[in-house]
CSV table of C-alpha atoms in Angstrom, one decimal:
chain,number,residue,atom,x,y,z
A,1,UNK,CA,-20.5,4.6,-4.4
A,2,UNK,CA,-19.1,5.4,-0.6
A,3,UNK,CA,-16.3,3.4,0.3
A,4,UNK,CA,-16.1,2.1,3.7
A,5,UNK,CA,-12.9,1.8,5.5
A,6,UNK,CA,-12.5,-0.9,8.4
A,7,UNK,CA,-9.8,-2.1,10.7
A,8,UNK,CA,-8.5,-5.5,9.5
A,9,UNK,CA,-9.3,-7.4,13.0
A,10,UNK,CA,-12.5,-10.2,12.7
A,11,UNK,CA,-15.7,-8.2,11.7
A,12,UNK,CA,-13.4,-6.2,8.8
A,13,UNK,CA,-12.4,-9.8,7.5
A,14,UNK,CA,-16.1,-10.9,7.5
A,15,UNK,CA,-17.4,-8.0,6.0
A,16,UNK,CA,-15.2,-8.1,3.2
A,17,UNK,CA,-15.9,-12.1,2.9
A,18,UNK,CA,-20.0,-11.0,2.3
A,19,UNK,CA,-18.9,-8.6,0.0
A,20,UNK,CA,-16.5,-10.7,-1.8
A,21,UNK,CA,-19.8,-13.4,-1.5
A,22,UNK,CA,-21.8,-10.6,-3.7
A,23,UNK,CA,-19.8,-10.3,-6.7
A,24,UNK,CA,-18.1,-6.7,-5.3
A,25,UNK,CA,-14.2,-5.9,-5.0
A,26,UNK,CA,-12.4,-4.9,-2.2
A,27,UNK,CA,-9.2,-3.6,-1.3
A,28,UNK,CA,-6.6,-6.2,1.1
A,29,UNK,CA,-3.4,-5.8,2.4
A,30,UNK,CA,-1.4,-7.8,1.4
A,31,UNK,CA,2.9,-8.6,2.1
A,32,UNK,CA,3.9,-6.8,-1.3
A,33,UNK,CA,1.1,-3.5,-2.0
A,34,UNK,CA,-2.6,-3.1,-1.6
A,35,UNK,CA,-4.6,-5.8,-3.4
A,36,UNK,CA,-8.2,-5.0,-5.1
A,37,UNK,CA,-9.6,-8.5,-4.6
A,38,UNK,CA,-12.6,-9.9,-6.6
A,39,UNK,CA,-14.1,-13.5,-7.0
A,40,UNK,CA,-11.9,-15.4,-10.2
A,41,UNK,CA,-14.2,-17.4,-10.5
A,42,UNK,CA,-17.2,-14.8,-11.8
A,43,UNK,CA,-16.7,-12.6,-14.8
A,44,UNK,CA,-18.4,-9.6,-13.4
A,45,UNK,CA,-16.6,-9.7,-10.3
A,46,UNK,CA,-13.2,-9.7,-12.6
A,47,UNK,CA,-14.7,-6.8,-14.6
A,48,UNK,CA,-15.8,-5.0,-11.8
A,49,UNK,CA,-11.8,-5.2,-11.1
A,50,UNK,CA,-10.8,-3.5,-14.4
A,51,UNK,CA,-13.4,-1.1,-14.5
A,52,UNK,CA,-12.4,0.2,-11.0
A,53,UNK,CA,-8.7,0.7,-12.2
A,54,UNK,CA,-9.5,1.6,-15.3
A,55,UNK,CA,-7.3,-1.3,-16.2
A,56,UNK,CA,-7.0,-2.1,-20.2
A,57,UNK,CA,-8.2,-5.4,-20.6
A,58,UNK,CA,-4.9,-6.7,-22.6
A,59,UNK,CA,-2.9,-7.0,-19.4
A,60,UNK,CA,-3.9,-9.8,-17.3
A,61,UNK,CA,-4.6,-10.4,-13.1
A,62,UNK,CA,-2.8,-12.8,-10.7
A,63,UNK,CA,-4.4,-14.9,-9.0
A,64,UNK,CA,-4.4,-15.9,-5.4
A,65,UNK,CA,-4.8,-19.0,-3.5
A,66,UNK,CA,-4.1,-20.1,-0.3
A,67,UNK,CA,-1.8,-22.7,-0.9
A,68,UNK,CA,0.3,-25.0,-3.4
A,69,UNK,CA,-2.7,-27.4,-3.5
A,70,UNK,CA,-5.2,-24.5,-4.7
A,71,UNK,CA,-2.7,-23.4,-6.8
A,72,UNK,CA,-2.3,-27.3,-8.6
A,73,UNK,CA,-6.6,-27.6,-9.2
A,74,UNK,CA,-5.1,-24.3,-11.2
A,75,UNK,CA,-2.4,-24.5,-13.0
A,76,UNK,CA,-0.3,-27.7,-14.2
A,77,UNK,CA,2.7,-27.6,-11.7
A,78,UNK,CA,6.0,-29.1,-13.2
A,79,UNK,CA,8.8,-30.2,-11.0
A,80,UNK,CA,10.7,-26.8,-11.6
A,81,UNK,CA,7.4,-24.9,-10.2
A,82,UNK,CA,7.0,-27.1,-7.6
A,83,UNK,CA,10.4,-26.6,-6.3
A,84,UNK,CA,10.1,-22.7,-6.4
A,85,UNK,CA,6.3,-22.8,-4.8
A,86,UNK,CA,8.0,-24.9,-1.9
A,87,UNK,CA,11.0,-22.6,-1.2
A,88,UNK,CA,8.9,-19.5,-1.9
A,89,UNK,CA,5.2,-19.8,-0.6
A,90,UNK,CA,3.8,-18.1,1.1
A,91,UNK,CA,5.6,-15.1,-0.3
A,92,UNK,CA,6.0,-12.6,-2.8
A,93,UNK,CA,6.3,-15.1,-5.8
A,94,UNK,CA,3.8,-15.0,-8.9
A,95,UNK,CA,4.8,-18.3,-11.0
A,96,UNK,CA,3.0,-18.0,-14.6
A,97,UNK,CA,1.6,-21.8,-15.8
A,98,UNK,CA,-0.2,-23.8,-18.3
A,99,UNK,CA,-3.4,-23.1,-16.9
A,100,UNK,CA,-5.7,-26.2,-16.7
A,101,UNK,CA,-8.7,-26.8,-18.6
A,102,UNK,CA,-11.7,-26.1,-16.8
A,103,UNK,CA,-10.3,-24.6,-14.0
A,104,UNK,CA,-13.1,-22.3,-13.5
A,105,UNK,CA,-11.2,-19.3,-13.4
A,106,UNK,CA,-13.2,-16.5,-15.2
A,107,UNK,CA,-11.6,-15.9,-19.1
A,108,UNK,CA,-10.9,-12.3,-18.4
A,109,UNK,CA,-8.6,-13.3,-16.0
A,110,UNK,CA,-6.1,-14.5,-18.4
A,111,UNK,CA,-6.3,-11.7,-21.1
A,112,UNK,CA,-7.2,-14.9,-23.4
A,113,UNK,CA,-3.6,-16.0,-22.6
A,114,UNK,CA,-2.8,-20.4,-22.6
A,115,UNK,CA,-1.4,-19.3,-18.7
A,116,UNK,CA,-2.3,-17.8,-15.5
A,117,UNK,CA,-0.5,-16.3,-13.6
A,118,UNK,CA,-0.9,-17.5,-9.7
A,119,UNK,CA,0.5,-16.4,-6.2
A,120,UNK,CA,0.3,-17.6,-2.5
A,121,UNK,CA,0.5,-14.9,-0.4
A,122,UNK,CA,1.7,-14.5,3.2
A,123,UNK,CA,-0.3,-11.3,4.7
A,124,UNK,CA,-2.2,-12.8,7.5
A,125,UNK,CA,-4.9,-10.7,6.4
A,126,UNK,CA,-5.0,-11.7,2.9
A,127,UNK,CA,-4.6,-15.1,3.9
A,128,UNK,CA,-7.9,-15.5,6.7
A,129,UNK,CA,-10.0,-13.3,3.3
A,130,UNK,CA,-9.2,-16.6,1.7
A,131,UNK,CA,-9.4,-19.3,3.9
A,132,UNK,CA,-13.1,-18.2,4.7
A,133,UNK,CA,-14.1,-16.9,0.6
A,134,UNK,CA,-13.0,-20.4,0.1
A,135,UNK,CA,-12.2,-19.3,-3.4
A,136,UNK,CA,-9.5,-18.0,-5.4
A,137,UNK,CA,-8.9,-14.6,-5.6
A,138,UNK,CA,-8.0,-12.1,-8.6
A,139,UNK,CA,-5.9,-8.9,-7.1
A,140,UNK,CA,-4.2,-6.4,-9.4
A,141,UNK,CA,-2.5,-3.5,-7.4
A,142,UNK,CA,-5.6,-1.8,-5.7
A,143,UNK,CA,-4.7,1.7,-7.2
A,144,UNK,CA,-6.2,3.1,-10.7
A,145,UNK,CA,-4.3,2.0,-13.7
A,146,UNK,CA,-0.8,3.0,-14.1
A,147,UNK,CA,-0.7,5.2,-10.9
A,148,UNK,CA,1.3,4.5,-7.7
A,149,UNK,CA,1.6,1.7,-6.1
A,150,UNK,CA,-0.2,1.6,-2.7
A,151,UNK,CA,0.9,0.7,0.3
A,152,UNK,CA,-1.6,2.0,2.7
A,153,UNK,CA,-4.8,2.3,2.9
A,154,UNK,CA,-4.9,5.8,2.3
A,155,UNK,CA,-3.6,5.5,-0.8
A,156,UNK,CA,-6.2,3.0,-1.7
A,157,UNK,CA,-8.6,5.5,-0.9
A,158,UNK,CA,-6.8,8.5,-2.9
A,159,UNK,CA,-7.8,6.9,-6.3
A,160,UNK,CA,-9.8,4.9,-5.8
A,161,UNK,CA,-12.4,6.0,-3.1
A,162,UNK,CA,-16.0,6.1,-4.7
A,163,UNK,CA,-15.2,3.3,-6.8
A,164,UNK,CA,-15.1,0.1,-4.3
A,165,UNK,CA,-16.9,-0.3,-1.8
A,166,UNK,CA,-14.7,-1.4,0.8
A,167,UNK,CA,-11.1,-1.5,2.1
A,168,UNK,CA,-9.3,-3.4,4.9
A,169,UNK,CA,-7.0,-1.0,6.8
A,170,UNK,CA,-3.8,-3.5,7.6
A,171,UNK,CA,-1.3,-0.5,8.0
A,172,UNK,CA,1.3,-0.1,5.7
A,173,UNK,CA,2.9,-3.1,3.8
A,174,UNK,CA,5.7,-4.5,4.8
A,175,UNK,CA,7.3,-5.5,1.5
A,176,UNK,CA,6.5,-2.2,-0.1
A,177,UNK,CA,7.3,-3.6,-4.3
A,178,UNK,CA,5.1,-6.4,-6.0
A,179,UNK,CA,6.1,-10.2,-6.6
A,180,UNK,CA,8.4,-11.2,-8.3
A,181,UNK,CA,7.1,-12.4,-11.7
A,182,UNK,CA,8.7,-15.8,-13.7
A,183,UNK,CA,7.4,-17.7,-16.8
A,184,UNK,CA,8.5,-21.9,-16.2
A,185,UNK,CA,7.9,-23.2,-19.5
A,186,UNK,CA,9.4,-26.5,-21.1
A,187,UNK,CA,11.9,-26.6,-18.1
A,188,UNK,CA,13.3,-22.7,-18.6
A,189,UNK,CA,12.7,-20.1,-16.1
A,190,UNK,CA,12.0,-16.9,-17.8
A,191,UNK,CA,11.9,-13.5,-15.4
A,192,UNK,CA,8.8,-11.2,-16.3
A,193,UNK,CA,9.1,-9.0,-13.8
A,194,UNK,CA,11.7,-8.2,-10.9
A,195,UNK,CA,10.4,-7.9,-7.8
A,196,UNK,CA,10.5,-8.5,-4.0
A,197,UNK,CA,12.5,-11.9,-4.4
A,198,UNK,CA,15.6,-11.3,-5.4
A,199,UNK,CA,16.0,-12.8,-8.9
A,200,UNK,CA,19.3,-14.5,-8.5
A,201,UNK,CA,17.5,-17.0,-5.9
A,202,UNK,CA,15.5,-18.2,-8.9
A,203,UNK,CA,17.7,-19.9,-11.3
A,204,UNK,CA,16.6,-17.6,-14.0
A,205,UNK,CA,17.6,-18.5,-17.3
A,206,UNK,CA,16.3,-15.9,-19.5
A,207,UNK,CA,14.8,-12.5,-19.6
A,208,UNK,CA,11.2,-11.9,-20.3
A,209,UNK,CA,10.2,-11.7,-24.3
A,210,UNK,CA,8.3,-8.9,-25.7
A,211,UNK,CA,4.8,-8.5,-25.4
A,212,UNK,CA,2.3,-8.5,-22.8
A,213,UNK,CA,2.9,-11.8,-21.0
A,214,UNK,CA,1.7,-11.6,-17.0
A,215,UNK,CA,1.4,-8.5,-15.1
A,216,UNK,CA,3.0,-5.4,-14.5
A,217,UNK,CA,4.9,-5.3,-18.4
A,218,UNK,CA,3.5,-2.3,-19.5
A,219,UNK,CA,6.3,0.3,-20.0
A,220,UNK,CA,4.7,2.8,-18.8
A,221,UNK,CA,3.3,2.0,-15.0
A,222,UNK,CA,3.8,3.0,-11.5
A,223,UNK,CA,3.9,6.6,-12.6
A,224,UNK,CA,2.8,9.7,-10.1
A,225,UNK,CA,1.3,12.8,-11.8
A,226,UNK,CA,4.6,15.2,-12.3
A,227,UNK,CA,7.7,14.1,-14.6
A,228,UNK,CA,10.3,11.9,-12.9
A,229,UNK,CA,14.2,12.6,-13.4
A,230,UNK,CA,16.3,9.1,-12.3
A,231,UNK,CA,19.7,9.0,-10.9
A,232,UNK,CA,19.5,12.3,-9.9
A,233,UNK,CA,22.6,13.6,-7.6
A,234,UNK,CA,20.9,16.8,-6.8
A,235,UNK,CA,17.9,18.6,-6.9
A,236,UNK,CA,16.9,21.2,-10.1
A,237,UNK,CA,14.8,24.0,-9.7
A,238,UNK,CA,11.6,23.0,-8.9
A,239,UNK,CA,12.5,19.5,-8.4
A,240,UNK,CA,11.1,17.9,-4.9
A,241,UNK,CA,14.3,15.3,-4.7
A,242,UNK,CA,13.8,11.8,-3.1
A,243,UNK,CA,17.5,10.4,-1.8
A,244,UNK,CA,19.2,7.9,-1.4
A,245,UNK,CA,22.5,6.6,0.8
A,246,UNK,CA,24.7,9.4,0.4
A,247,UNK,CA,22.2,11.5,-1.3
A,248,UNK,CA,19.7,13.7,0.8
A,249,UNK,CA,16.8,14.8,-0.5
A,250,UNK,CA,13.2,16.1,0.4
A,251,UNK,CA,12.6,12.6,1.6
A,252,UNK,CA,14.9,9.6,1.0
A,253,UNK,CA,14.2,6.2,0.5
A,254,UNK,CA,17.2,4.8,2.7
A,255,UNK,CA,20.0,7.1,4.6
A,256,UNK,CA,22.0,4.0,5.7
A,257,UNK,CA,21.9,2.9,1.5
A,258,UNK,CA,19.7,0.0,2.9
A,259,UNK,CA,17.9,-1.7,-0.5
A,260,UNK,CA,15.3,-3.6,1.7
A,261,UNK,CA,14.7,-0.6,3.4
A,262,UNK,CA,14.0,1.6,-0.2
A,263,UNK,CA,12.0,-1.2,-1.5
A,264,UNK,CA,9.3,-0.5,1.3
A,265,UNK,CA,9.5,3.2,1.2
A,266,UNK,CA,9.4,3.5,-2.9
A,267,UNK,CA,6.0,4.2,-3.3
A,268,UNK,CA,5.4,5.7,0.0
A,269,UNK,CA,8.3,8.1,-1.2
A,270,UNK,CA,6.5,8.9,-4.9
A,271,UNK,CA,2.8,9.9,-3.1
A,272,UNK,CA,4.9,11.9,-0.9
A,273,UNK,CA,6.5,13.4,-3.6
A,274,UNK,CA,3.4,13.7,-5.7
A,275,UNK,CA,1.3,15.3,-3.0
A,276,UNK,CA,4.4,18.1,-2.8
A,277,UNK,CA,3.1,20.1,-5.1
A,278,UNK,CA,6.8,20.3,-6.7
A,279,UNK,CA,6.2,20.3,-10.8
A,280,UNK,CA,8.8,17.6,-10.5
A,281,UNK,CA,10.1,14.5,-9.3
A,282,UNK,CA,14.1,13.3,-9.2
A,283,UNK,CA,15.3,10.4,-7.5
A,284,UNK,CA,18.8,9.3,-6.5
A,285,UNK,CA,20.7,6.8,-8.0
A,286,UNK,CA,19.7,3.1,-6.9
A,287,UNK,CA,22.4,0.3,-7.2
A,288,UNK,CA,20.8,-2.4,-9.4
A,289,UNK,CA,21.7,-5.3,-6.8
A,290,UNK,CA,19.5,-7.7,-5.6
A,291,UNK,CA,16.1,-5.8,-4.5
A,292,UNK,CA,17.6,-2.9,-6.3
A,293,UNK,CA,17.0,-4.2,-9.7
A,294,UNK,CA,13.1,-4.4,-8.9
A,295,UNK,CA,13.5,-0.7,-7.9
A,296,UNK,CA,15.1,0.3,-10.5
A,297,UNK,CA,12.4,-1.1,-12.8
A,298,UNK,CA,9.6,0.6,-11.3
A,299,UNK,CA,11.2,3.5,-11.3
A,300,UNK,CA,12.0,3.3,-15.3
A,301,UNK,CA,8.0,2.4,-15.9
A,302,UNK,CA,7.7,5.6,-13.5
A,303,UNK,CA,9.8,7.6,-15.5
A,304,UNK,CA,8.7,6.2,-18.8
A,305,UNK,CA,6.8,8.7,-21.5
A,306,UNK,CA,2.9,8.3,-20.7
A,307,UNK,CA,0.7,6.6,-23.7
């Protein structure tokens, strides 16, 4: 199919809303990456998600509403959740809940999982989509499965152009690294995934368990076409090097050793590199601090043998 790129002003919003209306994906900008954004309500809609990615239909989609009440007609919201969702949303927070019986939420969403994983987000443009759809909104990573990240538009469009029919140009995002993922169950805060909050803010009590829980747990994810070297100090032959703080490279995530900075540039920095035409990839060393932690788990999935 053609896919139709539009400015995220009024008429983009309302065109993706009718689209959104029909049962069809789209692509949204949102404060993390790129969102492709289908109805959660309606099965084909949600299939029409995974099919675009190529997405294997063992790992499950976050859902987004536009605020804490949405979220509650979703999910049963404990004191502990509620806490977080008020400190936290709108923002780069996925909580994973009891989902609710009935909630209306298409099966496929949940990967036949007892949870679902939910999200308010704070990109004015994802936020008006929902406000008028007036529904909640599935949005994996709008990129095909296991690829990059995206966090323009034109990365949208480099894999998955033909196969949606419509993205929302917001410019580049400004977080630049997904949500950050946690599991509250029986009063324990469990991370799943590290991400654009910074972990220690959560009152984490445990690490994820094994298995396929929420989102963005496969081990191998993330990953651009070429082999990637980590913590690299220096360039090999045939290397296109991204740096970091005292590291120069090709490209480099932050001269000035800046972890909010590298969090936005990551994926920017790994098309770059990808589009190089260098057989492969090495990246600098990456404190695991705060947003660096995130990072550096990206970058492992990135680096991680393909299935």
């Amino acid at each position: 199919m053609p896919t139709e790129t539009v400015a995220a002003d009024p008429a983009g919003i309302t065109r993706a809303v009718a689209l959104l209306a029909k049962g069809h994906v789209v692509a949204l900008p949102t404060e993390t990456v790129y969102g492709l954004a289908g109805d959660a309500t309606d099965p084909a809609a949600v299939a029409a998600i995974y099919a675009a990615k190529g997405r294997p239909g063992f790992n499950p989609l976050i859902v987004h509403v536009v605020d804490l009440a949405a979220a509650e007609r979703l999910v049963e919201v404990d004191a502990i959740a509620r806490a977080l969702a008020t400190r936290f949303w709108p923002g780069p927070l996925t909580l994973v809940l009891p989902a609710r019986p009935g909630n209306g939420i298409a099966p496929e969403v949940t990967a036949g999982l007892a949870t679902l994983a939910v999200r308010v987000p704070a990109h004015p443009v994802m936020r008006a989509v929902l406000a008028a759809f007036g529904r909640p909104l599935a949005a994996p990573s709008a990129n095909a499965s296991g690829t990059i990240s995206p966090t323009t538009a034109a990365h949208v469009a480099a894999t998955l152009g033909g196969r949606i029919p419509l993205i929302v140009d917001g410019g580049a995002t400004p977080g630049g690294l997904e949500s950050t993922i946690v599991r509250i169950d029986g009063g324990r805060v469990s991370l799943l995934r590290p991400g654009g909050i910074d972990a220690a803010l959560l009152g984490i009590d445990s690490e994820a368990a094994p298995g396929i829980v929420a989102p963005g747990q496969l081990a191998s994810h993330y990953a651009p076409a070429q082999p990637l070297r980590l913590d690299a100090t220096s360039a090999e032959a045939g290397e296109y090097l991204i740096g970091f703080g005292a590291v120069a490279g090709d490209t480099t995530l932050s001269a000035a050793g800046d972890l909010n900075e590298a969090a936005a540039r990551l994926f920017a920095a790994l098309h770059l590199a990808q589009a190089s035409g260098a057989a492969r990839i090495a990246v600098a060393p990456i404190p695991a601090t705060g947003v660096g932690a995130a990072i550096n788990d990206r970058l492992r999935r990135a680096a991680a043998p393909r299935p």
